[in-house]
mmCIF file of C-alpha atoms and ligand atoms in Angstrom:
data_model
loop_
_atom_site.group_PDB
_atom_site.id
_atom_site.type_symbol
_atom_site.label_atom_id
_atom_site.label_comp_id
_atom_site.label_asym_id
_atom_site.label_seq_id
_atom_site.Cartn_x
_atom_site.Cartn_y
_atom_site.Cartn_z
ATOM 1 C CA MET A 226 53.724 -31.249 7.333
ATOM 2 C CA LYS A 227 54.986 -33.174 10.337
ATOM 3 C CA VAL A 228 57.230 -31.241 12.750
ATOM 4 C CA LEU A 229 59.757 -33.139 14.845
ATOM 5 C CA VAL A 230 60.920 -31.442 18.046
ATOM 6 C CA ALA A 231 63.898 -32.718 20.048
ATOM 7 C CA ILE A 232 63.716 -31.984 23.768
ATOM 8 C CA LYS A 233 66.257 -32.642 26.495
ATOM 9 C CA ARG A 234 65.703 -33.157 30.220
ATOM 10 C CA VAL A 235 68.134 -30.941 32.126
ATOM 11 C CA VAL A 236 68.541 -29.451 35.595
ATOM 12 C CA ASP A 237 65.875 -26.750 36.044
ATOM 13 C CA ALA A 238 67.301 -23.360 35.043
ATOM 14 C CA ASN A 239 66.372 -21.912 38.457
ATOM 15 C CA VAL A 240 68.388 -24.482 40.408
ATOM 16 C CA LYS A 241 71.898 -23.558 41.523
ATOM 17 C CA VAL A 242 73.955 -26.503 40.319
ATOM 18 C CA ARG A 243 76.432 -28.236 42.643
ATOM 19 C CA VAL A 244 79.423 -30.312 41.651
ATOM 20 C CA LYS A 245 79.652 -33.822 43.158
ATOM 21 C CA ALA A 246 82.183 -34.224 45.951
ATOM 22 C CA ASP A 247 84.383 -36.466 43.753
ATOM 23 C CA ASN A 248 84.417 -33.847 40.922
ATOM 24 C CA SER A 249 83.090 -36.434 38.461
ATOM 25 C CA ALA A 250 79.905 -34.585 37.432
ATOM 26 C CA VAL A 251 77.156 -32.222 38.499
ATOM 27 C CA GLU A 252 74.956 -33.501 41.351
ATOM 28 C CA LEU A 253 71.633 -34.767 39.961
ATOM 29 C CA ALA A 254 70.229 -36.611 43.001
ATOM 30 C CA ASN A 255 67.037 -34.960 44.298
ATOM 31 C CA ILE A 256 67.472 -32.025 41.910
ATOM 32 C CA LYS A 257 64.497 -30.477 40.104
ATOM 33 C CA MET A 258 64.658 -31.311 36.404
ATOM 34 C CA ALA A 259 62.844 -29.612 33.528
ATOM 35 C CA ILE A 260 62.685 -29.282 29.758
ATOM 36 C CA ASN A 261 65.778 -27.449 28.487
ATOM 37 C CA PRO A 262 64.567 -23.810 28.061
ATOM 38 C CA PHE A 263 65.558 -23.633 24.374
ATOM 39 C CA CYS A 264 63.630 -26.874 23.772
ATOM 40 C CA GLU A 265 60.525 -25.319 25.412
ATOM 41 C CA ILE A 266 60.802 -22.571 22.800
ATOM 42 C CA ALA A 267 61.100 -25.269 20.108
ATOM 43 C CA ILE A 268 57.885 -26.947 21.329
ATOM 44 C CA GLU A 269 56.068 -23.592 21.398
ATOM 45 C CA GLU A 270 57.140 -22.781 17.843
ATOM 46 C CA ALA A 271 55.974 -26.175 16.570
ATOM 47 C CA ILE A 272 52.592 -25.746 18.280
ATOM 48 C CA ARG A 273 52.221 -22.264 16.780
ATOM 49 C CA LEU A 274 52.984 -23.714 13.325
ATOM 50 C CA LYS A 275 50.194 -26.232 13.947
ATOM 51 C CA GLU A 276 47.795 -23.533 15.124
ATOM 52 C CA LYS A 277 48.539 -21.507 11.975
ATOM 53 C CA GLY A 278 47.745 -24.573 9.850
ATOM 54 C CA HIS A 279 51.319 -25.120 8.611
ATOM 55 C CA ALA A 280 51.936 -28.268 10.650
ATOM 56 C CA SER A 281 49.627 -31.271 10.724
ATOM 57 C CA GLU A 282 51.382 -33.142 13.537
ATOM 58 C CA VAL A 283 53.936 -32.343 16.229
ATOM 59 C CA LEU A 284 56.131 -35.252 17.346
ATOM 60 C CA VAL A 285 58.420 -34.712 20.338
ATOM 61 C CA VAL A 286 61.435 -36.914 20.935
ATOM 62 C CA SER A 287 63.727 -37.175 23.922
ATOM 63 C CA ILE A 288 66.772 -39.361 24.361
ATOM 64 C CA GLY A 289 67.382 -40.477 27.912
ATOM 65 C CA PRO A 290 66.279 -42.684 30.798
ATOM 66 C CA ASP A 291 62.622 -43.276 31.693
ATOM 67 C CA THR A 292 62.600 -40.088 33.779
ATOM 68 C CA CYS A 293 62.590 -38.074 30.525
ATOM 69 C CA GLN A 294 59.019 -39.330 29.944
ATOM 70 C CA GLU A 295 58.026 -36.626 32.440
ATOM 71 C CA GLN A 296 59.289 -33.935 30.037
ATOM 72 C CA LEU A 297 57.669 -35.717 27.077
ATOM 73 C CA ARG A 298 54.309 -35.709 28.927
ATOM 74 C CA THR A 299 54.741 -31.983 29.589
ATOM 75 C CA ALA A 300 55.334 -31.427 25.871
ATOM 76 C CA LEU A 301 52.165 -33.418 25.121
ATOM 77 C CA ALA A 302 50.281 -31.249 27.626
ATOM 78 C CA LEU A 303 51.583 -28.151 25.846
ATOM 79 C CA GLY A 304 50.084 -29.390 22.577
ATOM 80 C CA ALA A 305 52.360 -31.963 20.944
ATOM 81 C CA ASP A 306 50.469 -34.893 19.399
ATOM 82 C CA ARG A 307 52.859 -37.818 19.902
ATOM 83 C CA ALA A 308 55.992 -38.535 21.894
ATOM 84 C CA LEU A 309 58.945 -40.826 21.363
ATOM 85 C CA GLN A 310 61.476 -41.746 24.024
ATOM 86 C CA ILE A 311 64.752 -43.194 22.852
ATOM 87 C CA LYS A 312 65.649 -45.084 25.951
ATOM 88 C CA THR A 313 69.193 -45.048 27.266
ATOM 89 C CA ASP A 314 70.683 -44.662 30.710
ATOM 90 C CA GLU A 315 73.803 -43.073 29.182
ATOM 91 C CA SER A 316 74.117 -39.343 28.378
ATOM 92 C CA PRO A 317 74.889 -39.524 24.674
ATOM 93 C CA GLU A 318 77.246 -36.956 23.188
ATOM 94 C CA PRO A 319 75.885 -34.519 20.550
ATOM 95 C CA LEU A 320 77.070 -36.649 17.601
ATOM 96 C CA ALA A 321 75.293 -39.715 19.002
ATOM 97 C CA VAL A 322 72.143 -37.636 19.645
ATOM 98 C CA ALA A 323 72.323 -36.306 16.077
ATOM 99 C CA LYS A 324 72.701 -39.855 14.686
ATOM 100 C CA LEU A 325 69.690 -41.043 16.707
ATOM 101 C CA LEU A 326 67.630 -38.062 15.524
ATOM 102 C CA LYS A 327 68.711 -38.784 11.930
ATOM 103 C CA ALA A 328 67.345 -42.321 12.355
ATOM 104 C CA VAL A 329 64.045 -40.838 13.622
ATOM 105 C CA VAL A 330 64.003 -38.433 10.656
ATOM 106 C CA ASP A 331 64.451 -41.387 8.276
ATOM 107 C CA GLN A 332 61.578 -43.191 10.018
ATOM 108 C CA GLU A 333 59.172 -40.247 10.363
ATOM 109 C CA GLN A 334 60.055 -38.040 7.355
ATOM 110 C CA PRO A 335 59.252 -34.696 9.065
ATOM 111 C CA GLY A 336 58.999 -31.485 7.017
ATOM 112 C CA MET A 337 60.880 -29.610 9.724
ATOM 113 C CA VAL A 338 62.991 -30.470 12.756
ATOM 114 C CA ILE A 339 63.190 -27.920 15.567
ATOM 115 C CA LEU A 340 65.836 -28.162 18.281
ATOM 116 C CA GLY A 341 67.122 -25.845 20.952
ATOM 117 C CA LYS A 342 70.246 -23.948 19.970
ATOM 118 C CA GLN A 343 71.938 -25.359 23.043
ATOM 119 C CA SER A 344 71.314 -27.543 26.043
ATOM 120 C CA ILE A 345 71.996 -25.565 29.201
ATOM 121 C CA ASP A 346 73.764 -28.465 30.908
ATOM 122 C CA GLY A 347 76.366 -29.435 28.306
ATOM 123 C CA ASP A 348 76.426 -26.036 26.520
ATOM 124 C CA ASN A 349 77.388 -27.909 23.371
ATOM 125 C CA ASN A 350 75.494 -26.035 20.641
ATOM 126 C CA GLN A 351 76.268 -28.869 18.213
ATOM 127 C CA THR A 352 73.346 -31.244 17.794
ATOM 128 C CA GLY A 353 71.205 -29.245 15.339
ATOM 129 C CA GLN A 354 74.181 -28.479 13.117
ATOM 130 C CA MET A 355 75.303 -32.126 13.126
ATOM 131 C CA LEU A 356 71.774 -33.320 12.373
ATOM 132 C CA ALA A 357 71.609 -30.951 9.393
ATOM 133 C CA ALA A 358 74.933 -32.320 8.124
ATOM 134 C CA LEU A 359 73.901 -35.969 8.599
ATOM 135 C CA THR A 360 70.516 -35.535 6.912
ATOM 136 C CA GLY A 361 71.668 -33.097 4.217
ATOM 137 C CA MET A 362 68.901 -30.678 5.266
ATOM 138 C CA PRO A 363 69.531 -26.912 5.246
ATOM 139 C CA GLN A 364 69.816 -25.334 8.681
ATOM 140 C CA GLY A 365 68.549 -22.084 10.189
ATOM 141 C CA THR A 366 70.295 -21.805 13.540
ATOM 142 C CA PHE A 367 69.791 -19.252 16.365
ATOM 143 C CA ALA A 368 66.324 -18.466 14.982
ATOM 144 C CA SER A 369 64.476 -15.442 16.369
ATOM 145 C CA GLU A 370 61.718 -15.576 13.735
ATOM 146 C CA VAL A 371 60.406 -18.362 11.529
ATOM 147 C CA ALA A 372 57.904 -17.984 8.680
ATOM 148 C CA ILE A 373 56.714 -20.492 6.098
ATOM 149 C CA GLU A 374 56.234 -19.226 2.549
ATOM 150 C CA GLY A 375 55.217 -21.998 0.139
ATOM 151 C CA ASP A 376 57.872 -24.716 0.306
ATOM 152 C CA ALA A 377 60.439 -22.282 1.709
ATOM 153 C CA LEU A 378 61.197 -21.375 5.270
ATOM 154 C CA GLN A 379 62.311 -17.833 6.110
ATOM 155 C CA VAL A 380 64.456 -17.792 9.218
ATOM 156 C CA THR A 381 65.717 -14.670 10.957
ATOM 157 C CA ARG A 382 68.961 -15.543 12.724
ATOM 158 C CA GLU A 383 70.502 -13.764 15.674
ATOM 159 C CA ILE A 384 74.098 -13.070 14.735
ATOM 160 C CA ASP A 385 76.792 -10.885 16.283
ATOM 161 C CA GLY A 386 75.581 -7.302 16.219
ATOM 162 C CA GLY A 387 72.417 -7.866 14.202
ATOM 163 C CA LEU A 388 69.990 -10.141 12.404
ATOM 164 C CA GLN A 389 70.447 -12.239 9.284
ATOM 165 C CA LYS A 390 67.524 -13.443 7.166
ATOM 166 C CA VAL A 391 67.932 -16.713 5.306
ATOM 167 C CA SER A 392 65.578 -18.656 3.085
ATOM 168 C CA LEU A 393 65.715 -22.449 3.363
ATOM 169 C CA LYS A 394 64.130 -25.141 1.284
ATOM 170 C CA LEU A 395 61.979 -27.524 3.341
ATOM 171 C CA PRO A 396 62.588 -30.024 4.876
ATOM 172 C CA ALA A 397 64.937 -28.080 7.134
ATOM 173 C CA VAL A 398 66.498 -27.982 10.577
ATOM 174 C CA VAL A 399 65.863 -24.986 12.846
ATOM 175 C CA THR A 400 67.496 -24.239 16.195
ATOM 176 C CA THR A 401 65.797 -21.788 18.520
ATOM 177 C CA ASP A 402 67.200 -18.667 20.131
ATOM 178 C CA LEU A 403 65.738 -17.011 23.211
ATOM 179 C CA ARG A 404 63.681 -14.351 21.436
ATOM 180 C CA LEU A 405 61.817 -16.687 19.046
ATOM 181 C CA ASN A 406 58.739 -16.832 21.284
ATOM 182 C CA GLU A 407 57.515 -16.973 24.858
ATOM 183 C CA PRO A 408 56.443 -20.521 25.725
ATOM 184 C CA ARG A 409 52.960 -21.040 27.160
ATOM 185 C CA TYR A 410 52.098 -22.920 30.338
ATOM 186 C CA ALA A 411 50.211 -26.212 30.247
ATOM 187 C CA SER A 412 46.627 -26.001 31.541
ATOM 188 C CA LEU A 413 45.340 -28.580 34.006
ATOM 189 C CA PRO A 414 42.815 -30.122 31.523
ATOM 190 C CA ASN A 415 45.618 -30.441 28.956
ATOM 191 C CA ILE A 416 47.885 -32.111 31.541
ATOM 192 C CA MET A 417 45.096 -34.658 32.131
ATOM 193 C CA LYS A 418 44.523 -35.146 28.385
ATOM 194 C CA ALA A 419 48.274 -35.615 27.818
ATOM 195 C CA LYS A 420 48.173 -38.811 29.888
ATOM 196 C CA ARG A 421 46.181 -40.454 27.104
ATOM 197 C CA LYS A 422 48.339 -39.240 24.218
ATOM 198 C CA PRO A 423 50.675 -41.820 22.602
ATOM 199 C CA LEU A 424 54.202 -42.159 24.016
ATOM 200 C CA GLU A 425 56.306 -44.756 22.238
ATOM 201 C CA THR A 426 59.699 -46.084 23.331
ATOM 202 C CA GLN A 427 62.573 -47.281 21.171
ATOM 203 C CA THR A 428 66.226 -47.984 21.938
ATOM 204 C CA PRO A 429 69.430 -46.957 20.128
ATOM 205 C CA GLU A 430 69.770 -50.666 19.208
ATOM 206 C CA ASP A 431 66.307 -50.637 17.585
ATOM 207 C CA LEU A 432 67.538 -47.727 15.469
ATOM 208 C CA GLY A 433 70.894 -49.416 14.758
ATOM 209 C CA ILE A 434 72.928 -46.570 16.266
ATOM 210 C CA ASP A 435 76.111 -46.982 18.297
ATOM 211 C CA ILE A 436 76.150 -44.329 21.011
ATOM 212 C CA SER A 437 79.523 -45.240 22.579
ATOM 213 C CA PRO A 438 81.198 -42.111 23.927
ATOM 214 C CA ARG A 439 84.232 -40.598 22.211
ATOM 215 C CA LEU A 440 85.175 -38.306 25.078
ATOM 216 C CA THR A 441 86.093 -38.956 28.689
ATOM 217 C CA VAL A 442 85.174 -36.286 31.206
ATOM 218 C CA LEU A 443 88.304 -35.853 33.310
ATOM 219 C CA GLU A 444 87.013 -33.453 35.928
ATOM 220 C CA VAL A 445 84.122 -31.116 36.723
ATOM 221 C CA THR A 446 84.914 -28.171 38.991
ATOM 222 C CA ASN A 447 83.137 -25.131 40.354
ATOM 223 C CA PRO A 448 84.155 -21.737 38.967
ATOM 224 C CA PRO A 449 86.640 -19.946 41.260
ATOM 225 C CA GLU A 450 84.924 -18.153 44.170
ATOM 226 C CA ARG A 451 84.677 -14.388 43.659
ATOM 227 C CA ALA A 452 86.689 -12.490 46.244
ATOM 228 C CA ALA A 453 84.625 -10.141 48.424
ATOM 229 C CA GLY A 454 84.574 -6.467 47.366
ATOM 230 C CA ILE A 455 86.014 -3.646 49.452
ATOM 231 C CA LYS A 456 84.897 -0.092 50.184
ATOM 232 C CA VAL A 457 87.352 2.653 49.305
ATOM 233 C CA GLY A 458 87.558 5.923 51.188
ATOM 234 C CA SER A 459 88.161 8.324 48.309
ATOM 235 C CA VAL A 460 88.414 8.677 44.548
ATOM 236 C CA SER A 461 92.191 8.888 44.755
ATOM 237 C CA GLU A 462 92.299 5.576 46.665
ATOM 238 C CA LEU A 463 90.023 4.030 44.011
ATOM 239 C CA VAL A 464 92.319 5.239 41.220
ATOM 240 C CA GLU A 465 95.373 3.973 43.109
ATOM 241 C CA LYS A 466 93.763 0.508 43.564
ATOM 242 C CA LEU A 467 92.652 0.327 39.937
ATOM 243 C CA LYS A 468 96.196 1.194 38.878
ATOM 244 C CA ASN A 469 98.253 -0.876 41.274
ATOM 245 C CA ASP A 470 96.047 -3.714 42.536
ATOM 246 C CA ALA A 471 93.678 -4.396 39.624
ATOM 247 C CA GLY A 472 96.147 -3.240 36.955
ATOM 248 C CA VAL A 473 93.319 -1.956 34.737
ATOM 249 C CA LEU A 474 94.473 1.667 34.431
HETATM 250 P P1 LIG B 591 73.420 -29.397 22.427
HETATM 251 O O1 LIG B 591 74.038 -29.579 21.083
HETATM 252 O O2 LIG B 591 73.729 -30.521 23.399
HETATM 253 O O3 LIG B 591 73.716 -28.037 23.026
HETATM 254 O O4 LIG B 591 71.832 -29.485 22.269
HETATM 255 C C1 LIG B 591 71.121 -28.730 21.318
HETATM 256 C C2 LIG B 591 69.736 -29.299 21.174
HETATM 257 O O5 LIG B 591 69.796 -30.658 20.735
HETATM 258 C C3 LIG B 591 68.879 -29.344 22.434
HETATM 259 O O6 LIG B 591 68.284 -28.086 22.727
HETATM 260 C C4 LIG B 591 67.832 -30.386 22.015
HETATM 261 O O7 LIG B 591 66.876 -29.819 21.128
HETATM 262 C C5 LIG B 591 68.686 -31.398 21.240
HETATM 263 N N1 LIG B 591 69.167 -32.449 22.166
HETATM 264 C C6 LIG B 591 70.374 -32.539 22.773
HETATM 265 N N2 LIG B 591 70.421 -33.632 23.575
HETATM 266 C C7 LIG B 591 69.202 -34.238 23.488
HETATM 267 C C8 LIG B 591 68.607 -35.395 24.067
HETATM 268 N N3 LIG B 591 69.261 -36.173 24.923
HETATM 269 N N4 LIG B 591 67.342 -35.699 23.723
HETATM 270 C C9 LIG B 591 66.652 -34.938 22.839
HETATM 271 N N5 LIG B 591 67.155 -33.834 22.265
HETATM 272 C C10 LIG B 591 68.414 -33.483 22.569
#
């Protein structure tokens, strides 16, 4: 079974993001970028499926400018076999990403597609669900455990207040939650080997997909600054402030 993993290049999770002075977007110039953390978990799960003998090939795909080849090479160093960049200098919206991935699914016929549950930049949490709808594949979203039994996939989903187990018929779409696994680091020899692994490039036009945006971002702003705290002199002053100033009592 071939496993397709979709990975997005985003601002590194450890970087404190800044909004551009003109409030048009988040500042990306000279900012450390990385694989979206949920996509790292997706890569790890695909590699584990290969190590367990369930997957024969792991194909990673990223949609973005040439800089996203850096993240594809990292995925190859982690153990993916092949990479595909769908080259665009735009930032396609989730529906456009899902349509592009559907075109790759039609081309590659994977037995499973693993995505992150959410990209930490756009916080959309839409692409996996839309891909499942477009392809007609069943979906196991927010997965914290994945197990293959015959031609079925058992997915444990993280839902409000507990876990839900679902059984899906393969081929299926899975989106990863934080507790699915702990991604490994790439070793230096594997980083060197990854340079020789195949990385192919296609464009949305090659795939016949229109990625024109449907939304216009009007403004990006910082969250309001938190006011500094104060020290109170006594419990009665605290109660008075909670009652009269904060209005929470
Ligand atoms: P989102 O719906 O934007 O929160 O993204 C959910 C998941 O869709 C991500 O974790 C990725 O697996 C996939 N995805 C979103 N955008 C891209 C992209 N530009 N390239 C590849 N995969 C993407």
